[in-house]
Structures are given as structure tokens and as C-alpha cells.
Coordinates of C-alpha atoms in Angstrom, one line a residue:
Chain A
M1 CA 25.0 -12.5 -7.7
E2 CA 25.6 -8.8 -7.5
F3 CA 29.4 -9.6 -7.4
L4 CA 29.0 -11.6 -10.6
N5 CA 27.1 -8.8 -12.2
F6 CA 29.7 -6.1 -11.4
V7 CA 32.5 -8.4 -12.5
L8 CA 30.8 -8.8 -15.9
I9 CA 30.2 -5.0 -16.1
F10 CA 33.8 -4.4 -15.4
V11 CA 34.8 -6.9 -18.1
T12 CA 32.4 -5.3 -20.6
G13 CA 33.9 -1.9 -19.8
V14 CA 37.4 -3.2 -20.5
L15 CA 36.3 -4.7 -23.8
V16 CA 34.7 -1.3 -24.8
L17 CA 37.9 0.5 -24.0
R18 CA 40.5 -1.9 -25.0
R19 CA 39.0 -4.3 -27.5
P20 CA 36.5 -2.5 -29.7
D21 CA 36.7 -5.4 -32.2
K22 CA 34.7 -7.4 -29.6
E23 CA 31.7 -5.1 -29.8
A24 CA 29.2 -7.9 -30.3
L25 CA 30.5 -9.8 -27.3
A26 CA 30.5 -6.7 -25.2
F27 CA 26.9 -5.9 -26.1
R28 CA 25.8 -9.5 -25.3
L29 CA 27.4 -9.1 -21.9
L30 CA 25.6 -5.8 -21.4
L31 CA 22.3 -7.4 -22.3
F32 CA 23.0 -10.3 -19.9
C33 CA 23.9 -7.9 -17.1
A34 CA 20.7 -5.9 -17.7
A35 CA 18.6 -9.0 -17.7
L36 CA 20.3 -10.3 -14.5
T37 CA 19.6 -7.0 -12.8
V38 CA 15.9 -7.1 -13.7
F39 CA 15.7 -10.7 -12.5
L40 CA 17.5 -10.1 -9.2
F41 CA 15.2 -7.1 -8.5
F42 CA 12.2 -9.4 -9.2
V43 CA 13.6 -12.0 -6.8
G44 CA 14.0 -9.3 -4.1
S45 CA 10.5 -7.8 -4.6
R46 CA 8.4 -10.7 -5.8
T47 CA 6.2 -10.8 -2.7
S48 CA 4.7 -7.5 -4.0
V49 CA 5.6 -6.7 -7.6
L50 CA 3.8 -3.4 -7.5
P51 CA 4.8 -0.8 -5.0
P52 CA 3.2 -1.8 -1.7
F53 CA 0.6 1.0 -1.6
N54 CA -3.1 1.3 -1.2
Y55 CA -4.6 0.8 -4.7
Chain B
M1 CA 24.4 20.8 -33.8
R2 CA 27.6 18.9 -34.7
N3 CA 28.2 15.6 -33.0
E4 CA 31.6 16.1 -31.5
P5 CA 30.4 18.5 -28.9
L6 CA 27.7 16.0 -28.1
Y7 CA 30.3 13.3 -27.6
R8 CA 32.2 15.6 -25.3
L9 CA 29.0 16.4 -23.4
L10 CA 28.2 12.6 -23.1
A11 CA 31.8 11.9 -21.9
A12 CA 31.4 14.6 -19.2
L13 CA 28.1 13.1 -18.2
L14 CA 29.7 9.6 -18.0
L15 CA 32.4 11.1 -15.9
L16 CA 29.9 12.7 -13.6
V17 CA 27.7 9.6 -13.2
S18 CA 30.8 7.4 -12.6
I19 CA 32.0 9.7 -9.8
A20 CA 28.5 10.1 -8.3
P21 CA 26.5 8.1 -7.7
I22 CA 28.3 5.0 -8.8
G23 CA 31.8 5.7 -7.4
V24 CA 30.6 7.6 -4.3
A25 CA 28.3 4.8 -3.5
A26 CA 31.1 2.3 -3.1
W27 CA 34.2 4.3 -2.3
W28 CA 32.7 7.0 -0.1
L29 CA 29.4 5.6 1.4
G30 CA 30.6 2.0 1.5
F31 CA 34.3 2.0 2.3
A32 CA 34.6 5.3 4.1
H33 CA 31.2 5.3 6.0
G34 CA 30.4 1.6 6.2
E35 CA 27.1 1.8 4.4
S36 CA 25.8 -1.4 2.8
P37 CA 23.1 -1.5 0.2
C38 CA 20.1 -3.9 0.6
V39 CA 19.2 -6.3 -2.1
L40 CA 17.0 -3.8 -3.9
C41 CA 19.5 -0.9 -3.5
W42 CA 22.1 -3.2 -5.2
Q43 CA 19.9 -3.6 -8.3
Q44 CA 19.2 0.2 -8.5
R45 CA 22.9 0.9 -8.3
T46 CA 23.7 -1.8 -10.9
A47 CA 21.1 -0.3 -13.3
M48 CA 22.7 3.1 -12.9
T49 CA 26.0 1.5 -13.7
L50 CA 24.5 -0.1 -16.8
V51 CA 23.2 3.2 -18.1
A52 CA 26.6 4.6 -17.7
L53 CA 28.0 1.6 -19.5
C54 CA 25.6 2.3 -22.4
C55 CA 27.1 5.8 -22.5
A56 CA 30.5 4.2 -22.8
F57 CA 29.2 2.1 -25.7
I58 CA 27.9 5.2 -27.5
L59 CA 31.3 7.0 -26.9
R60 CA 33.1 4.1 -28.5
F61 CA 30.7 2.9 -31.2
G62 CA 28.4 5.9 -31.8
P63 CA 24.8 6.3 -30.9
R64 CA 23.5 3.0 -32.4
P65 CA 19.7 2.6 -31.7
R66 CA 20.3 -0.5 -29.6
Y67 CA 22.5 1.3 -27.2
V68 CA 20.3 4.3 -26.8
G69 CA 17.2 2.0 -26.6
L70 CA 18.7 -0.2 -24.0
A71 CA 19.7 2.9 -21.9
L72 CA 16.1 4.0 -22.1
L73 CA 14.8 0.6 -21.1
I74 CA 17.1 0.3 -18.1
S75 CA 16.2 3.9 -17.0
A76 CA 12.5 3.0 -17.3
H77 CA 13.1 0.0 -15.1
G78 CA 15.1 2.1 -12.8
I79 CA 12.2 4.5 -12.2
Y80 CA 10.0 1.5 -11.4
M81 CA 12.6 0.2 -9.0
G82 CA 13.0 3.5 -7.4
V83 CA 9.2 3.8 -6.8
R84 CA 8.8 0.2 -5.8
H85 CA 11.7 0.4 -3.3
S86 CA 10.8 3.8 -1.8
A87 CA 7.2 2.8 -1.4
L88 CA 8.3 0.6 1.5
H89 CA 9.1 3.7 3.4
W90 CA 7.2 6.6 1.9
A91 CA 4.2 6.2 4.1
R92 CA 6.2 6.3 7.3
D93 CA 6.3 9.1 9.8
V94 CA 8.6 12.0 8.9
G95 CA 12.3 11.2 8.8
Q96 CA 11.9 7.5 9.2
G97 CA 13.6 5.2 6.6
F98 CA 16.5 3.0 5.9
A99 CA 20.2 3.8 6.1
G100 CA 21.7 7.2 5.1
E101 CA 20.4 10.4 3.6
F102 CA 21.5 12.9 1.0
F103 CA 20.0 16.4 1.3
G104 CA 17.4 15.1 3.7
A105 CA 16.2 12.2 1.5
H106 CA 17.3 8.6 1.9
T107 CA 19.5 7.3 -0.8
Y108 CA 17.0 4.8 -2.3
T109 CA 14.5 7.7 -2.8
W110 CA 17.0 9.5 -5.0
S111 CA 17.0 6.5 -7.4
A112 CA 13.7 7.3 -9.2
F113 CA 14.8 10.9 -9.7
I114 CA 18.2 9.9 -11.0
F115 CA 16.7 7.6 -13.6
W116 CA 14.2 10.2 -14.6
V117 CA 17.1 12.6 -15.2
F118 CA 18.7 9.8 -17.3
V119 CA 15.5 9.7 -19.5
V120 CA 15.4 13.4 -19.9
A121 CA 19.1 13.6 -20.7
I122 CA 18.8 10.8 -23.3
G123 CA 15.9 12.6 -24.9
L124 CA 17.7 15.9 -25.1
L125 CA 20.8 14.3 -26.5
L126 CA 18.7 12.5 -29.2
M127 CA 17.0 15.8 -30.1
A128 CA 20.4 17.5 -30.5
M129 CA 21.9 14.6 -32.6
R130 CA 22.3 15.0 -36.3
D131 CA 20.5 12.6 -38.7
G132 CA 22.6 9.6 -39.7
A133 CA 25.0 10.1 -36.7
A134 CA 25.2 6.3 -36.0
T135 CA 28.6 5.1 -37.3
A136 CA 29.5 1.7 -38.6
E137 CA 33.0 1.6 -37.2
P138 CA 34.3 2.1 -33.7
R139 CA 35.4 5.6 -33.1
D140 CA 38.1 7.1 -30.9
P141 CA 36.4 8.3 -27.7
G142 CA 39.0 11.1 -27.4
P143 CA 40.9 12.0 -24.2
L144 CA 37.9 13.0 -22.2
G145 CA 36.0 9.9 -23.3
R146 CA 38.9 7.6 -22.4
L147 CA 39.2 9.4 -19.0
A148 CA 35.5 9.0 -18.4
I149 CA 35.6 5.2 -19.2
V150 CA 38.7 4.7 -17.0
V151 CA 37.0 6.5 -14.1
F152 CA 33.9 4.4 -14.8
L153 CA 36.0 1.3 -14.5
F154 CA 37.6 2.6 -11.3
A155 CA 34.1 3.2 -9.9
V156 CA 33.0 -0.3 -11.0
A157 CA 36.0 -1.9 -9.4
G158 CA 35.0 -0.4 -6.0
N159 CA 31.6 -1.9 -6.5
V160 CA 33.1 -5.3 -7.4
A161 CA 35.0 -5.2 -4.1
Q162 CA 32.0 -4.1 -2.0
A163 CA 29.7 -6.6 -3.7
F164 CA 32.1 -9.5 -2.9
T165 CA 32.4 -8.6 0.7
S166 CA 28.7 -7.7 1.3
T167 CA 26.9 -10.2 -0.9
G168 CA 29.5 -12.9 -1.7
P169 CA 30.1 -15.0 -4.8
P170 CA 27.2 -16.6 -6.7
P171 CA 24.8 -18.0 -5.7
Y172 CA 24.8 -15.7 -2.7
M173 CA 23.0 -12.4 -3.2
G174 CA 22.2 -9.2 -1.3
Q175 CA 20.1 -9.2 1.8
S176 CA 17.0 -7.3 2.6
D177 CA 18.4 -6.1 5.9
P178 CA 22.2 -6.0 5.5
V179 CA 24.7 -5.0 8.2
R180 CA 27.3 -2.2 7.9
F181 CA 30.3 -2.7 5.5
S182 CA 33.6 -3.9 6.9
F183 CA 36.9 -5.1 5.5
D184 CA 37.0 -7.7 8.3
P185 CA 36.0 -11.1 6.8
K186 CA 34.7 -12.3 10.1
T187 CA 31.8 -9.8 9.8
W188 CA 30.8 -10.6 6.3
I189 CA 27.4 -12.1 5.8
W190 CA 26.8 -14.2 2.7
S191 CA 23.2 -15.1 2.5
L192 CA 20.8 -17.2 0.4
E193 CA 17.7 -15.8 2.2
E194 CA 16.4 -14.1 -1.0
W195 CA 16.3 -17.5 -2.8
E196 CA 14.0 -19.0 -0.2
P197 CA 10.5 -19.9 -1.5
A198 CA 8.0 -17.0 -1.3
A199 CA 4.7 -16.5 -3.0
I200 CA 4.7 -14.2 -6.0
S201 CA 2.1 -11.5 -5.5
L202 CA 1.1 -8.4 -7.5
R203 CA -0.1 -6.2 -4.6
G204 CA 1.5 -8.0 -1.7
R205 CA 0.0 -7.3 1.7
Y206 CA -2.7 -5.2 0.0
A207 CA -4.0 -8.2 -2.0
F208 CA -7.1 -9.4 -0.2
A209 CA -10.8 -9.4 -1.1
S210 CA -13.5 -7.1 0.2
P211 CA -15.3 -8.2 3.3
S212 CA -18.1 -10.7 2.9
I213 CA -20.3 -12.6 5.3
D214 CA -20.4 -15.5 2.8
G215 CA -19.3 -18.7 4.4
L216 CA -19.2 -17.4 8.0
D217 CA -20.1 -20.0 10.6
A218 CA -23.3 -18.7 12.3
D219 CA -23.2 -21.1 15.3
P220 CA -22.3 -19.3 18.6
A221 CA -21.2 -22.5 20.1
R222 CA -18.3 -22.8 17.7
G223 CA -17.1 -19.3 18.3
P224 CA -13.9 -18.3 20.1
L225 CA -15.7 -17.6 23.5
R226 CA -16.6 -20.5 25.8
G227 CA -19.9 -21.0 27.5
L228 CA -21.8 -18.2 26.0
A229 CA -25.2 -17.3 27.3
R230 CA -27.8 -17.6 24.6
V231 CA -30.6 -15.3 23.7
A232 CA -33.6 -16.5 21.8
A233 CA -35.1 -14.5 19.0
G234 CA -38.3 -12.5 19.8
S235 CA -40.5 -10.8 17.4
R236 CA -39.7 -10.5 13.7
T237 CA -40.7 -7.9 11.3
R238 CA -39.7 -6.9 7.8
I239 CA -38.2 -3.6 6.7
A240 CA -40.4 -1.6 4.4
A241 CA -40.4 -2.6 0.7
G242 CA -38.9 -0.3 -1.9
L243 CA -35.3 -0.1 -0.9
D244 CA -32.8 0.1 -3.7
G245 CA -30.3 -2.7 -3.0
T246 CA -29.6 -5.2 -0.2
P247 CA -29.8 -3.7 3.3
A248 CA -26.3 -3.3 4.7
D249 CA -26.8 -1.5 8.1
F250 CA -29.3 0.4 10.0
A251 CA -29.3 2.8 13.0
R252 CA -32.1 4.1 15.3
D253 CA -32.4 7.7 16.4
P254 CA -33.2 7.3 20.1
A255 CA -35.2 10.6 20.2
S256 CA -37.6 10.1 17.4
G257 CA -37.4 6.3 17.1
R258 CA -36.8 6.7 13.3
F259 CA -34.4 4.5 11.5
A260 CA -31.7 5.1 8.9
V261 CA -30.9 2.3 6.5
V262 CA -28.1 2.0 3.9
T263 CA -27.9 -0.5 1.1
G264 CA -25.3 -2.0 -1.1
R265 CA -26.4 0.3 -3.9
H266 CA -25.4 3.4 -2.1
Q267 CA -28.9 4.2 -0.9
V268 CA -29.5 6.1 2.3
A269 CA -33.1 5.9 3.5
V270 CA -34.9 7.3 6.5
L271 CA -37.8 5.1 7.8
D272 CA -40.4 5.6 10.4
A273 CA -40.2 4.2 13.9
D274 CA -42.1 1.0 12.8
L275 CA -39.8 0.4 9.8
A276 CA -43.0 0.3 7.7
R277 CA -42.5 3.4 5.5
I278 CA -39.7 5.0 3.8
E279 CA -40.0 8.7 4.6
H280 CA -37.3 9.7 2.1
S281 CA -34.1 8.5 0.5
A282 CA -31.2 9.3 -1.7
R283 CA -28.8 7.3 -3.7
L284 CA -25.3 8.6 -3.4
D285 CA -23.0 9.0 -6.4
P286 CA -20.1 6.9 -5.3
G287 CA -17.5 7.8 -7.9
Y288 CA -16.7 11.4 -7.4
S289 CA -14.7 13.5 -4.9
V290 CA -14.3 10.5 -2.5
D291 CA -14.6 7.0 -3.7
L292 CA -17.4 5.4 -1.7
G293 CA -16.4 1.9 -2.6
R294 CA -18.6 -1.0 -3.7
G295 CA -21.4 -0.1 -1.3
L296 CA -22.3 1.4 2.1
V297 CA -21.8 -0.8 5.1
G298 CA -22.6 1.4 8.0
V299 CA -24.8 4.3 9.1
A300 CA -25.2 6.3 12.3
W301 CA -27.3 9.2 13.4
V302 CA -25.1 12.0 14.8
D303 CA -28.1 14.2 15.7
A304 CA -31.8 14.2 15.1
T305 CA -31.4 15.3 11.5
T306 CA -27.8 14.3 10.5
L307 CA -26.5 11.0 9.3
V308 CA -23.1 9.6 8.5
A309 CA -22.9 6.8 6.0
L310 CA -19.8 4.7 5.8
T311 CA -18.2 2.4 3.2
E312 CA -16.1 -0.7 3.8
S313 CA -12.9 1.3 3.1
K314 CA -13.9 3.9 5.8
S315 CA -14.9 6.6 3.4
F316 CA -17.9 8.5 4.6
A317 CA -20.6 10.9 3.6
T318 CA -22.4 13.2 6.0
L319 CA -26.0 14.0 5.1
A320 CA -28.4 16.4 6.7
E321 CA -32.1 16.2 6.4
V322 CA -33.7 19.4 5.1
E323 CA -37.2 20.6 4.4
R324 CA -36.4 21.0 0.7
G325 CA -33.1 20.1 -1.0
D326 CA -31.6 22.2 -3.7
A327 CA -32.0 20.0 -6.8
A328 CA -29.3 21.7 -8.7
K329 CA -26.8 21.5 -5.9
N330 CA -27.7 18.0 -5.1
W331 CA -27.3 16.7 -8.6
R332 CA -23.6 16.2 -8.2
H333 CA -24.0 14.2 -5.0
F334 CA -27.0 12.0 -5.7
L335 CA -27.8 9.6 -8.5
A336 CA -31.5 9.5 -7.4
G337 CA -33.7 11.0 -4.8
G338 CA -32.2 13.4 -2.3
E339 CA -35.1 15.9 -2.3
R340 CA -34.9 16.0 1.5
F341 CA -31.1 15.7 1.9
E342 CA -28.1 17.9 1.6
E343 CA -24.6 16.4 1.5
R344 CA -22.5 18.3 4.0
A345 CA -19.2 16.4 3.7
R346 CA -17.4 13.5 2.2
G347 CA -14.2 12.3 3.6
R348 CA -12.1 9.3 4.8
F349 CA -11.5 8.0 8.2
A350 CA -7.8 7.1 8.6
T351 CA -6.7 4.5 11.1
V352 CA -3.4 3.2 12.3
R353 CA -4.0 -0.3 13.6
A354 CA -6.9 -1.0 11.3
R355 CA -5.4 0.4 8.1
M356 CA -5.1 -3.0 6.5
N357 CA -8.7 -4.0 7.4
H358 CA -12.1 -3.1 6.1
V359 CA -15.0 -2.2 8.4
A360 CA -18.6 -3.2 8.2
A361 CA -20.4 -1.1 10.8
L362 CA -20.6 2.3 12.3
A363 CA -21.9 3.8 15.6
F364 CA -22.2 7.2 17.2
D365 CA -21.2 7.9 20.8
P366 CA -23.2 11.0 22.0
A367 CA -21.4 11.0 25.4
R368 CA -18.2 12.0 23.6
P369 CA -19.3 13.1 20.2
S370 CA -17.5 10.7 18.1
L371 CA -18.0 7.8 15.6
L372 CA -16.8 4.3 16.1
T373 CA -15.9 1.5 13.8
A374 CA -14.7 -2.1 14.3
S375 CA -12.4 -3.8 11.8
V376 CA -13.3 -7.1 10.2
P377 CA -10.7 -9.8 9.5
N378 CA -9.4 -10.7 6.0
A379 CA -7.3 -13.4 4.5
R380 CA -4.1 -11.5 5.3
H381 CA -4.8 -9.4 8.4
R382 CA -6.9 -10.7 11.2
R383 CA -7.4 -8.2 14.0
L384 CA -10.4 -6.7 15.8
V385 CA -9.7 -3.0 16.2
V386 CA -12.1 -0.5 17.6
S387 CA -11.4 3.0 16.2
R388 CA -12.9 6.2 17.5
F389 CA -13.1 9.4 15.3
E390 CA -14.0 12.8 16.8
R391 CA -17.2 14.2 15.3
S392 CA -15.6 17.7 15.2
D393 CA -12.9 16.9 12.8
M394 CA -13.6 13.3 11.8
T395 CA -10.0 12.4 12.8
L396 CA -8.8 9.4 14.7
A397 CA -9.0 10.0 18.5
E398 CA -8.6 6.5 19.9
E399 CA -7.9 2.9 18.9
F400 CA -7.8 -0.2 20.9
L401 CA -7.9 -4.0 20.7
P402 CA -10.6 -5.2 23.1
A403 CA -9.5 -7.4 25.9
L404 CA -11.4 -10.1 27.6
G405 CA -13.1 -9.0 30.8
P406 CA -13.8 -11.0 34.0
G407 CA -15.9 -14.0 33.6
L408 CA -15.2 -14.6 29.9
A409 CA -12.8 -17.2 28.5
L410 CA -11.6 -18.3 25.2
A411 CA -12.5 -21.7 23.9
G412 CA -8.9 -22.6 23.3
E413 CA -5.4 -21.2 23.2
A414 CA -5.6 -20.7 19.4
R415 CA -8.9 -18.8 19.6
S416 CA -9.1 -15.1 19.5
L417 CA -11.6 -12.2 19.5
D418 CA -10.1 -11.4 16.1
E419 CA -12.3 -14.2 14.6
Y420 CA -15.4 -12.1 15.1
F421 CA -16.7 -10.3 12.0
V422 CA -18.6 -7.2 13.3
T423 CA -21.4 -6.1 11.1
G424 CA -23.4 -4.1 13.5
L425 CA -22.5 -1.5 16.2
A426 CA -24.6 0.5 18.6
I427 CA -23.8 2.4 21.8
A428 CA -25.7 2.8 25.0
D429 CA -24.6 3.6 28.6
G430 CA -20.9 3.8 27.8
R431 CA -20.9 0.3 26.2
L432 CA -20.3 -0.5 22.6
H433 CA -22.6 -3.3 21.4
A434 CA -20.9 -5.2 18.6
L435 CA -22.8 -7.8 16.6
S436 CA -20.6 -10.4 14.9
A437 CA -22.0 -12.2 11.8
A438 CA -19.4 -14.9 12.5
F439 CA -20.8 -17.1 15.3
S440 CA -23.9 -14.9 15.7
T441 CA -22.4 -13.3 18.8
L442 CA -23.2 -10.0 20.5
L443 CA -20.3 -8.5 22.4
E444 CA -20.6 -5.7 24.9
I445 CA -17.4 -3.6 25.2
D446 CA -16.9 -1.2 28.1
L447 CA -15.6 1.9 26.4
A448 CA -13.9 3.0 29.6
T449 CA -12.0 -0.2 30.3
R450 CA -11.8 -1.4 26.7
E451 CA -12.9 -4.8 27.8
V452 CA -15.5 -7.2 26.5
V453 CA -17.7 -7.4 29.6
A454 CA -20.5 -9.5 28.3
A455 CA -21.1 -11.8 25.3
R456 CA -24.2 -13.6 24.2
G457 CA -25.0 -16.0 21.4
L458 CA -28.0 -14.9 19.4
D459 CA -30.1 -17.8 18.2
G460 CA -31.9 -18.0 14.8
L461 CA -29.9 -15.4 12.9
S462 CA -29.2 -15.5 9.2
R463 CA -26.7 -13.1 7.7
P464 CA -27.0 -10.2 10.1
V465 CA -25.8 -6.9 8.8
G466 CA -26.9 -4.3 11.2
L467 CA -27.6 -3.6 14.9
A468 CA -29.8 -1.0 16.6
L469 CA -30.8 -0.5 20.2
R470 CA -34.2 0.0 21.7
D471 CA -34.8 0.2 25.4
D472 CA -36.3 -3.3 25.5
A473 CA -34.4 -5.1 22.7
W474 CA -31.5 -5.5 20.5
L475 CA -32.8 -5.1 16.9
V476 CA -30.8 -7.1 14.3
L477 CA -31.2 -6.4 10.6
Q478 CA -30.6 -9.3 8.3
E479 CA -29.5 -9.1 4.7
D480 CA -32.9 -10.4 3.6
G481 CA -34.7 -7.4 5.2
A482 CA -35.9 -9.1 8.3
V483 CA -35.5 -7.3 11.6
V484 CA -35.3 -9.6 14.6
A485 CA -35.8 -8.4 18.1
F486 CA -33.8 -10.0 20.9
P487 CA -35.1 -9.0 24.4
R488 CA -32.5 -7.1 26.5

């Protein structure tokens, strides 16, 4: 999944640099990548969402 | 301040972040040194890349609120991720951790700091920005801006390659314990382990309830030890009326015969040798300096006039009896009473093996001036650990898991001493007497050999919370205030 995320980030960066007319698409891809990052971190840390400290 | 210098500054920042940490992470740490991120490291690295991408958006399209806002949101999540991830290792001994270090700190611990720097940088740039700076049309990022975006893409390309080799195509994802990076496909591990079902929890291994004797099986015959000798209850008496709260433990001073009692409402009381009269008492203020938890669970005399009261979380208060307490000085320590007490210390016992367990009893060993606790099981961590703390500095001196001595046997392969729920402790002749509310069993543990050398089932008990020794009897305090004597 990290591979997919970085591929999309790369594509988004290329759009920003080379195709500024695709700004809306680029921003949607950026939002998707951010959401995917949050989701993947949650998957990896869901057994203790808060830092595993004494509370 | 004009906006063009700000754009150049932003381009320089993007260039910097693209080189390090984003580029260095893949091209230097990964390809040159074989380091592989774990699944959490990957998301932290990705989030840094996304903040950098927001910078590229701003260079290209101007500082639209949605780009600046998203960069802030990602940075905020990055700080959380940095703390959450580092927390796995922060409490370890010095130098321990996961994978490589920069300037003496492991890479994942830098993450929270880097995202904090992002937040600060975004705030400073916003403050320096002119009103109405957001543009409606794409702008030329300029030579430095284009260079920064190209370097950013180069850094991302390295991460694409490393992500493919280390984590694989979807649906594979990063691993919690990855192996070193290699270009050799035979060594690549593409894993689905993170997708395997796992319970969602807010506090993880720390999520368990306070100890309670509710629902414990009181029958010694159903306990983990086979063929226990039984002891019938002898005389019964009642503890003096007038305690504030439910009795939670008691201790007997062998010299004077007096008793100390603690209650669930933080009361410490000294009673006469017949348990018939409260000589004096104090109710501790539990909330200040050291959190004394939801109630006291243990008490022990450490000399003829000094008591230590203990909470379930191993926090303690040391109280000395005095002829006349200083009312002004005592106000901060006591909610009520305290005319005959002075609080000498508050602190916390720290354990190693029992750190994920509460305790429910305390004893003092005069032979080696020290205090002893025994852990009680909970829903996540079931382990009977005896911990000893030196009286001189109240610091851990010894810990052990009692073993079974000669002549004792478990009732089955799946049974264990960890099933006992020790609510009363007392020491005599080098032996720790441990009363378990579960299965109403009295264990005798030889403190030299660390073995359970005797075990007895006590008949007729109901919710025992404390144990004291008299020459002729074990005295058991029940939650209802009854004190039951079992002949020794």
C-alpha cells in the first residue's frame, strides 16, 4: 500500500510541475494520499490507538 | 513583507525537506545502508512527503487556504504519529530502540520534532504573508521552485522503488518488524500481516480494570493447588465501628499488638489491640503530589510509630504517629483527622515484572528492612510477582515469581499460582504469608528459597481483604469488617 501511495504522490507532483491546469485532480489525489496515510497508520497501530503509556 | 522572497524561502525549504529527510531516507539510509522502515515509519515518512507536496502546491498555485490547512492537518497527525510510534520505545533502558540513530536518537523519534518544526514554519510563513496573497491562477514557481519540485520528485522516486521492494504492490503493506533492504528479489518480504484481524483498543495493553474481588471463586477446592490442607475458622470479632469507608487491609504491630487499618476512602486508622477502639485516624488527600488512586489497599507498620499505606497502583504514603500534629502543616495532606499523624513522605514503588499489574496488599520485613507487595492478576496480565522495596530508599531491591516447593502440586497442567489474588500479606520467621481472596487460600512463601512451602485452604471466608499475624493465629479481615481468627 505504501508503494501505491508513493506512486500517487509522484504522479501528483508531476501534475503540479507539468500540468497546472489539472490542479483540481492533483488536489484530489493529494487528499486521497493523506487519507490513505492516516488509514494505514491506524491499521498499523489499532491495537493501541493512544501511545502505549501509563495513563 | 513581499511575497516573492517568501516563495523563494518556501522553495528553499522544499528543497531542504526533499533532500533530508525524504531523499536521505530512501537513497542514503535505504539503498546505501540497507535500512528498511517499519509500517509506522512508512506512514511518518509519507506524511513528511505530503507536507512537502503541499509546499509544491503553494509554490505553483499560491497559498490557498486548503493547501496551507492540509499541510497543518498532516503535520498535526505527524506529531501524533511520532509520539505514538516513539512511545513503543521511550520507556526502554538507555540506548535501546529500533534500527538506526541520528545524533544519538533513533529515526522514528525525530519524526515528532520534524512535524513540530513544520507547524512552526507554517505559522511563521503565514504571519509573514501579505493579505490577499492567494492567487486565482497558477504561477511560475521560478527556477528555484522548479528545481525544488524536481528534487522532490527524485526523492519520491527513490521511495517508490524502496516501497515496492520492501512492502510490495497493493494489497501488501509494510511490516511491523521488517528486514534490511536489499535489491535482491529473493530477500524481499511482501506481507499481509497488518491486515490480519486484531482488536481495536484505545489504550492497548494498559486497558484493564482496577483490581476487584467481585466474582472470585472462594472455594479452596477449586483452586490451582491440589489436595490442600484445610483450616477451620476460629473466633470471630468485628472491627471497631466508625471507620470511614470499607476496610481494605490491616496490619498488626507485633510489639504493642495495635492494629493499623486502611479503607477505600483513604482513611488510615490506628486501633487498639482488641480492634475495639479507634485510637486516632486520618483521611489522606489522594489527589495531590502523588495520586493515591481510588483507595488504599495495603498498610504495614515499619516501626512502632510509623506506617506505610499503599494504593492499588503502588503509590504510598508514609505516616508517623506524633503526640500532637501541626494542623497547619497537616492541612495539605489530610482531608480529615490527622491530629496524631505527620505525613513523612509520598512516593511510588516502581516494579519491573509487576509493572502491568496492580497490587492489593503490603507487608514489612523487619529482618531486612523492606516492604513487600504481591501482584494481582487482571484481564490482560496474569502473573503473581512478589516485589521487595528497600525501606531506606523505597526502591525495588528484589522481584521473583514464587515457585512450588516440595509436597505441593498443581491441580492440572493449565493451572498456575498466577490465579491467586493476594489481598493480605504478613511476614514472620522469614516466611511471607499471602492470603488469596481467590480460592480462600493461604500461601507460605520462603523468602530465602522463593518457594511456596505450604498452602492451606481457609474455610468460611467471605471477601477477605487483609491478613495479620498473631502468635497463635492468622487474623483475616473481611470487607464487611469481620475479623476471623484461624489457629496456627
